[in-house]
Amino acid sequence: MPVDPGTARELIHGVFDLQRVIRCLSATELKHGDLGVASQGVLRMIAEHGGRAVDLAGKLGVSAPVLSRHLAELEGLGFVERRRDPDDRRAQLVALTEAGVTVLGEIEEHRIARLQSYLEGWDEGQAAEAVMAIGQLSDALRTGAHRMRPTPSPETSPAPQTPQNQEEALAAR
Amino acid sequence: MPVDPGTARELIHGVFDLQRVIRCLSATELKHGDLGVASQGVLRMIAEHGGRAVDLAGKLGVSAPVLSRHLAELEGLGFVERRRDPDDRRAQLVALTEAGVTVLGEIEEHRIARLQSYLEGWDEGQAAEAVMAIGQLSDALRTGAHRMRPTPSPETSPAPQTPQNQEEALAAR
DNA sequence: TATTGTTATACTCTATAACTATA
DNA sequence: TATAGTTATAGAGTATAACAATA
């Protein structure tokens, strides 16, 4: 028994509206010194799941070249260190420097304080419900889309051939 | 009594994660013929709030040049009609053509069916809660950011002077 | 003088293709 | 032959600045 089409429609529009509001906020806030929003996301992902670059790209849901450039930028700013993986000398192990940890902390603190002020009047339960609802939605979209893809005519085409980086991204969590 | 900083943090990360998942979906789905996701959003906004172009830009949260180009594209595809506003000959009144209504209907139907399949296993209440939570969050960010801005040193600077299109966007709903 | 809309230009973030080095 | 990463190039979407026409 699927969700009512009207509710699905409202959810779609709600998500797009949220994205619009956030884009407007990104224009004015969400910039920290030289760091764009995307680089800030890379910084956080390194803090949480540091390690091989290729795995980070998968978790971030971006292609290898995109991550490569963000890492080059972050390394140039002194926020990230890259060293070769001793077990696989093709790969890189990525980690935050002390400066990187510091700047990420500043970014997070600033965002949290700002969100807290925007959420003035909310109670804890309301906020927790929003966290849960958004998390559930992300999971549903991830697994749903992931379950969709792996059916590229299993008989006619012998192998997918394309790297298909979305899949890794969607399977990440 | 503000929301707990830990909860605020989770909410921030949850929203960014959701954006990542949606970006991955956008790459594979969410394209309808020649129409990019942004143009599809313009199409929907015209359907819901058609009228003066400048007001549409405010509701979409984009600058006038961006809307101008999207409208030119949509007009070229035959999905949108523009005519001068008889009451203000600088302005344009924007509306969907029959083809525009049709294509928007197709887009919505396709998205709804897809989301319904992704939300397999959800019950109606869970979906309704997600709609509510996301709507409340959008509203909070909109009004919060809007309340923040109108304080550009009210004594030293006589007038804002800059168009400040974010404000209109944030005040739209 | 302010507002509506357009064009030109630039920025951010992204992807694909072609390449090197390693496995 | 396949994978990790880089560089080059292109595309989508956005903004600011400069402009024309109208108010």
Coordinates of C-alpha atoms (C1' of nucleotides) in Angstrom, one line a residue:
Chain A
M1 CA 0.0 0.0 0.0
P2 CA 2.0 3.0 -1.2
V3 CA 2.0 6.4 0.2
D4 CA -0.9 8.6 -1.0
P5 CA 0.1 10.4 -4.3
G6 CA -0.9 13.7 -2.8
T7 CA 1.4 13.2 0.2
A8 CA 4.2 12.2 -2.1
R9 CA 3.6 15.3 -4.1
E10 CA 3.7 17.5 -1.0
L11 CA 6.9 15.8 0.1
I12 CA 8.6 16.4 -3.3
H13 CA 7.6 20.1 -3.3
G14 CA 8.6 20.4 0.4
V15 CA 12.1 19.1 -0.3
F16 CA 12.6 21.3 -3.3
D17 CA 11.4 24.3 -1.3
L18 CA 13.9 23.4 1.5
Q19 CA 16.6 23.2 -1.1
R20 CA 15.8 26.7 -2.3
V21 CA 15.8 28.2 1.1
I22 CA 19.1 26.6 1.9
R23 CA 20.6 27.9 -1.4
C24 CA 19.6 31.4 -0.4
L25 CA 21.2 30.9 3.0
S26 CA 24.4 29.6 1.3
A27 CA 24.7 32.8 -0.6
T28 CA 24.8 34.9 2.5
E29 CA 26.1 32.6 5.2
L30 CA 27.8 29.2 5.1
K31 CA 31.0 30.6 3.7
H32 CA 34.0 30.4 6.0
G33 CA 37.0 32.3 4.7
D34 CA 38.2 30.7 1.5
L35 CA 36.1 27.6 1.9
G36 CA 33.1 26.9 -0.3
V37 CA 30.2 24.8 1.0
A38 CA 31.4 21.8 -0.9
S39 CA 34.9 21.9 0.6
Q40 CA 33.4 22.2 4.0
G41 CA 31.4 19.1 3.3
V42 CA 34.6 17.3 2.3
L43 CA 36.2 18.5 5.5
R44 CA 33.5 17.0 7.6
M45 CA 33.5 13.8 5.8
I46 CA 37.2 13.4 6.3
A47 CA 36.7 14.1 10.0
E48 CA 34.1 11.4 10.2
H49 CA 35.3 8.8 7.8
G50 CA 38.8 9.7 6.9
G51 CA 40.9 7.2 5.0
R52 CA 41.2 6.3 1.4
A53 CA 40.3 9.0 -1.0
V54 CA 38.2 6.7 -3.2
D55 CA 36.0 5.8 -0.3
L56 CA 35.5 9.4 0.6
A57 CA 34.4 10.2 -2.9
G58 CA 31.9 7.4 -2.6
K59 CA 30.5 8.6 0.7
L60 CA 30.3 12.2 -0.6
G61 CA 28.6 11.0 -3.7
V62 CA 31.0 12.8 -6.0
S63 CA 33.3 11.7 -8.8
A64 CA 37.0 11.2 -8.3
P65 CA 38.1 14.3 -10.1
V66 CA 35.9 16.5 -8.0
L67 CA 37.3 15.1 -4.8
S68 CA 40.8 15.4 -6.2
R69 CA 40.4 19.1 -6.7
H70 CA 38.8 19.7 -3.4
L71 CA 41.6 17.8 -1.7
A72 CA 44.2 19.8 -3.6
E73 CA 42.5 23.0 -2.4
L74 CA 42.2 21.8 1.2
E75 CA 45.8 20.6 1.2
G76 CA 47.0 24.0 -0.2
L77 CA 45.2 25.7 2.7
G78 CA 46.9 23.4 5.2
F79 CA 43.7 21.8 6.4
V80 CA 44.3 18.3 5.0
E81 CA 47.2 15.9 4.7
R82 CA 47.6 13.2 2.0
R83 CA 50.0 10.3 2.2
R84 CA 50.3 7.2 0.1
D85 CA 48.6 4.1 1.5
P86 CA 51.5 1.7 2.4
D87 CA 49.2 -1.3 1.6
D88 CA 48.3 0.0 -1.9
R89 CA 50.6 2.6 -3.3
R90 CA 48.0 3.7 -5.8
A91 CA 45.8 5.0 -3.1
Q92 CA 45.9 8.0 -0.7
L93 CA 45.1 8.1 2.9
V94 CA 43.5 11.4 3.8
A95 CA 43.3 13.1 7.2
L96 CA 42.7 16.5 8.7
T97 CA 45.6 18.5 10.0
E98 CA 45.4 20.3 13.3
A99 CA 44.4 23.5 11.4
G100 CA 41.8 21.5 9.6
V101 CA 40.3 20.2 12.9
T102 CA 40.2 23.8 14.2
V103 CA 38.6 25.3 11.2
L104 CA 36.0 22.5 11.0
G105 CA 35.2 23.1 14.6
E106 CA 34.7 26.8 14.0
I107 CA 32.4 26.1 11.0
E108 CA 30.3 23.6 13.0
E109 CA 30.0 25.9 16.0
H110 CA 29.0 28.8 13.8
R111 CA 26.4 26.8 12.0
I112 CA 25.0 25.3 15.2
A113 CA 24.6 28.7 16.9
R114 CA 22.9 30.1 13.8
L115 CA 20.5 27.2 13.4
Q116 CA 19.7 27.4 17.1
S117 CA 18.7 31.0 16.7
Y118 CA 16.6 30.2 13.7
L119 CA 14.9 27.4 15.6
E120 CA 14.0 29.7 18.5
G121 CA 10.6 28.6 19.6
W122 CA 11.1 25.0 18.7
D123 CA 11.2 22.4 21.4
E124 CA 13.6 19.6 21.6
G125 CA 11.0 17.0 20.5
Q126 CA 10.2 18.9 17.4
A127 CA 13.8 19.2 16.4
A128 CA 14.4 15.5 17.1
E129 CA 11.4 14.6 14.9
A130 CA 12.8 16.7 12.1
V131 CA 16.1 14.9 12.4
M132 CA 14.4 11.5 12.3
A133 CA 12.1 12.4 9.4
I134 CA 14.9 13.8 7.3
G135 CA 17.2 10.8 8.1
Q136 CA 14.5 8.4 7.1
L137 CA 13.8 10.1 3.9
S138 CA 17.5 10.2 3.0
D139 CA 17.7 6.5 3.7
A140 CA 14.6 5.7 1.7
L141 CA 15.9 7.6 -1.3
R142 CA 19.3 6.0 -1.0
T143 CA 18.2 2.4 -0.8
G144 CA 15.3 2.9 -3.2
A145 CA 17.5 4.3 -5.9
H146 CA 20.2 1.8 -5.2
R147 CA 17.7 -1.1 -5.5
M148 CA 16.5 0.4 -8.8
R149 CA 19.8 0.5 -10.6
P150 CA 21.4 -2.9 -10.6
T151 CA 19.3 -4.2 -13.5
P152 CA 21.0 -3.2 -16.7
S153 CA 19.5 -6.1 -18.8
P154 CA 21.4 -8.9 -17.1
E155 CA 21.3 -11.1 -20.3
T156 CA 22.1 -8.8 -23.2
S157 CA 24.9 -6.7 -21.6
P158 CA 27.7 -8.8 -20.1
A159 CA 29.0 -6.2 -17.7
P160 CA 28.0 -2.6 -16.6
Q161 CA 31.5 -1.4 -17.6
T162 CA 30.8 2.2 -16.4
P163 CA 32.2 3.0 -12.9
Q164 CA 28.7 4.2 -11.9
N165 CA 29.8 6.3 -9.0
Q166 CA 26.3 7.0 -7.8
E167 CA 25.9 3.4 -6.8
E168 CA 28.8 3.6 -4.4
A169 CA 27.4 6.9 -3.1
L170 CA 24.0 5.5 -2.5
A171 CA 25.3 2.4 -0.9
A172 CA 27.6 4.4 1.3
R173 CA 25.5 4.7 4.5
Chain B
M1 CA 15.5 27.7 25.7
P2 CA 17.2 26.8 22.4
V3 CA 17.4 23.4 20.8
D4 CA 20.2 21.3 22.0
P5 CA 23.4 21.9 20.1
G6 CA 23.8 18.2 19.5
T7 CA 20.4 18.0 17.9
A8 CA 21.1 21.1 15.9
R9 CA 24.2 19.5 14.6
E10 CA 22.4 16.3 13.6
L11 CA 19.8 18.4 11.8
I12 CA 22.5 20.3 9.9
H13 CA 24.3 17.1 8.9
G14 CA 21.0 15.4 8.1
V15 CA 20.0 18.2 5.7
F16 CA 23.3 18.1 3.9
D17 CA 23.2 14.4 3.6
L18 CA 19.7 14.7 2.1
Q19 CA 21.0 17.2 -0.4
R20 CA 23.7 14.8 -1.4
V21 CA 21.3 12.0 -2.0
I22 CA 19.1 14.2 -4.0
R23 CA 22.0 15.4 -6.1
C24 CA 22.8 11.8 -6.9
L25 CA 19.2 11.2 -7.9
S26 CA 19.2 14.3 -10.0
A27 CA 22.1 13.0 -12.1
T28 CA 20.2 9.8 -13.1
E29 CA 16.6 10.7 -12.9
L30 CA 14.8 14.1 -12.6
K31 CA 15.6 15.0 -16.2
H32 CA 12.7 15.3 -18.5
G33 CA 13.6 15.7 -22.2
D34 CA 15.4 19.0 -22.6
L35 CA 14.4 20.3 -19.2
G36 CA 16.9 20.6 -16.4
V37 CA 15.8 20.5 -12.8
A38 CA 15.9 24.3 -12.4
S39 CA 13.6 24.8 -15.4
Q40 CA 11.3 22.2 -14.0
G41 CA 11.1 24.2 -10.8
V42 CA 10.4 27.4 -12.8
L43 CA 7.6 25.5 -14.6
R44 CA 6.0 24.5 -11.3
M45 CA 6.3 27.9 -9.8
I46 CA 4.6 29.4 -12.8
A47 CA 1.8 26.9 -12.5
E48 CA 1.3 27.8 -8.8
H49 CA 2.0 31.5 -8.7
G50 CA 2.1 32.6 -12.4
G51 CA 2.1 36.4 -13.0
R52 CA 4.8 39.0 -13.0
A53 CA 8.3 37.7 -13.7
V54 CA 9.8 39.7 -10.9
D55 CA 7.5 38.1 -8.4
L56 CA 8.4 34.7 -9.7
A57 CA 12.1 35.4 -9.3
G58 CA 11.4 36.3 -5.7
K59 CA 9.4 33.2 -5.0
L60 CA 12.0 31.0 -6.7
G61 CA 14.8 32.8 -4.8
V62 CA 16.9 33.5 -7.9
S63 CA 18.1 36.7 -9.5
A64 CA 16.3 38.3 -12.4
P65 CA 18.9 37.3 -15.0
V66 CA 18.6 33.6 -14.0
L67 CA 14.9 33.7 -14.4
S68 CA 15.2 35.6 -17.6
R69 CA 17.2 32.9 -19.2
H70 CA 15.1 30.1 -17.9
L71 CA 12.0 31.8 -19.3
A72 CA 13.7 32.3 -22.6
E73 CA 14.5 28.6 -22.7
L74 CA 11.0 27.6 -21.7
E75 CA 9.4 29.9 -24.2
G76 CA 11.6 28.5 -26.9
L77 CA 10.4 25.1 -26.1
G78 CA 6.8 26.3 -26.2
F79 CA 6.0 25.6 -22.6
V80 CA 5.6 29.3 -21.4
E81 CA 4.0 32.4 -22.8
R82 CA 5.2 35.9 -21.9
R83 CA 3.2 39.1 -22.6
R84 CA 3.6 42.6 -21.4
D85 CA 1.7 43.6 -18.3
P86 CA -1.0 46.1 -19.5
D87 CA -0.8 47.9 -16.1
D88 CA 3.0 48.3 -16.1
R89 CA 4.6 48.0 -19.5
R90 CA 8.0 47.3 -18.0
A91 CA 6.8 44.0 -16.6
Q92 CA 5.9 40.7 -18.0
L93 CA 3.1 38.4 -17.2
V94 CA 4.1 34.7 -17.4
A95 CA 1.9 31.7 -17.9
L96 CA 2.1 28.1 -19.0
T97 CA 1.0 27.1 -22.5
E98 CA -1.1 23.9 -22.9
A99 CA 2.1 22.1 -23.8
G100 CA 3.6 23.5 -20.6
V101 CA 0.7 22.2 -18.5
T102 CA 1.0 18.8 -20.2
V103 CA 4.8 18.4 -19.6
L104 CA 4.6 19.6 -16.0
G105 CA 1.9 17.0 -15.4
E106 CA 4.1 14.3 -16.9
I107 CA 7.0 15.4 -14.7
E108 CA 4.9 15.4 -11.5
E109 CA 3.4 12.1 -12.3
H110 CA 6.7 10.5 -13.0
R111 CA 8.3 11.9 -9.8
I112 CA 5.3 10.9 -7.6
A113 CA 5.4 7.3 -8.9
R114 CA 9.1 7.1 -8.3
L115 CA 8.9 8.5 -4.8
Q116 CA 6.0 6.2 -4.0
S117 CA 8.2 3.2 -5.0
Y118 CA 11.1 4.5 -2.9
L119 CA 8.8 5.0 0.1
E120 CA 7.5 1.4 -0.1
G121 CA 7.1 0.3 3.4
W122 CA 6.2 3.8 4.7
D123 CA 2.8 4.4 6.2
E124 CA 0.8 7.5 5.5
G125 CA 1.5 9.0 8.9
Q126 CA 5.2 8.7 8.5
A127 CA 5.1 10.5 5.2
A128 CA 2.8 13.2 6.6
E129 CA 5.2 13.7 9.5
A130 CA 8.1 14.1 7.0
V131 CA 6.1 16.7 5.0
M132 CA 5.3 18.6 8.2
A133 CA 8.9 18.5 9.6
I134 CA 10.4 19.6 6.3
G135 CA 7.9 22.4 5.9
Q136 CA 8.5 23.6 9.4
L137 CA 12.2 23.6 8.9
S138 CA 11.9 25.6 5.7
D139 CA 9.7 28.1 7.4
A140 CA 12.1 28.5 10.3
L141 CA 15.1 29.0 8.1
R142 CA 13.2 31.4 5.9
T143 CA 11.8 33.6 8.7
G144 CA 14.9 33.3 10.8
A145 CA 17.2 34.4 8.0
H146 CA 14.8 37.1 7.1
R147 CA 14.6 38.5 10.6
M148 CA 18.4 38.5 10.7
R149 CA 19.0 40.6 7.6
P150 CA 17.1 43.9 8.0
T151 CA 19.7 45.5 10.3
P152 CA 22.4 47.1 8.0
S153 CA 23.3 49.7 10.6
P154 CA 20.1 51.7 10.5
E155 CA 21.8 55.0 11.4
T156 CA 25.0 55.2 9.4
S157 CA 23.6 53.9 6.1
P158 CA 20.4 55.7 5.0
A159 CA 19.1 53.0 2.6
P160 CA 20.0 49.4 1.8
Q161 CA 20.5 50.4 -1.9
T162 CA 21.3 46.8 -3.0
P163 CA 18.4 44.9 -4.5
Q164 CA 19.0 42.1 -1.9
N165 CA 17.0 39.5 -3.8
Q166 CA 17.4 36.9 -1.0
E167 CA 15.1 38.9 1.2
E168 CA 12.3 38.8 -1.2
A169 CA 12.8 35.1 -1.6
L170 CA 12.9 34.5 2.1
A171 CA 9.8 36.6 2.6
A172 CA 8.0 34.9 -0.2
R173 CA 6.1 32.1 1.5
Chain C
dT1 C1' 15.3 58.3 -9.7
dA2 C1' 13.6 53.6 -9.2
dT3 C1' 12.1 49.3 -11.3
dT4 C1' 11.7 45.6 -15.0
dG5 C1' 14.0 42.8 -17.9
dT6 C1' 18.1 41.5 -20.9
dT7 C1' 22.9 40.6 -22.1
dA8 C1' 27.7 39.8 -20.9
dT9 C1' 30.7 37.8 -17.8
dA10 C1' 32.4 35.1 -14.0
dC11 C1' 32.0 31.8 -10.2
dT12 C1' 30.8 27.3 -7.9
dC13 C1' 30.1 22.7 -8.3
dT14 C1' 29.7 18.9 -11.0
dA15 C1' 30.7 15.1 -14.8
dT16 C1' 33.2 12.6 -18.6
dA17 C1' 37.4 11.6 -21.1
dA18 C1' 42.2 10.8 -21.4
dC19 C1' 46.2 10.0 -18.9
dT20 C1' 49.9 8.0 -15.4
dA21 C1' 51.1 4.8 -11.9
dT22 C1' 50.2 0.8 -9.5
dA23 C1' 48.0 -3.8 -8.7
Chain D
dT1 C1' 43.1 -5.9 -17.3
dA2 C1' 41.4 -3.1 -13.5
dT3 C1' 41.8 0.5 -10.0
dA4 C1' 43.5 5.1 -7.7
dG5 C1' 44.3 9.5 -8.7
dT6 C1' 45.3 13.8 -11.8
dT7 C1' 44.5 17.0 -15.5
dA8 C1' 41.7 19.0 -19.2
dT9 C1' 37.4 20.2 -20.8
dA10 C1' 32.5 20.9 -20.6
dG11 C1' 27.9 21.6 -18.6
dA12 C1' 24.3 23.2 -15.2
dG13 C1' 23.0 26.7 -12.3
dT14 C1' 23.9 30.8 -10.1
dA15 C1' 25.4 35.9 -9.2
dT16 C1' 26.9 40.8 -10.3
dA17 C1' 27.5 44.6 -13.5
dA18 C1' 26.0 47.3 -17.3
dC19 C1' 22.4 48.4 -20.1
dA20 C1' 17.5 49.6 -22.3
dA21 C1' 12.8 50.8 -21.6
dT22 C1' 9.3 52.3 -18.6
dA23 C1' 7.3 54.3 -14.3

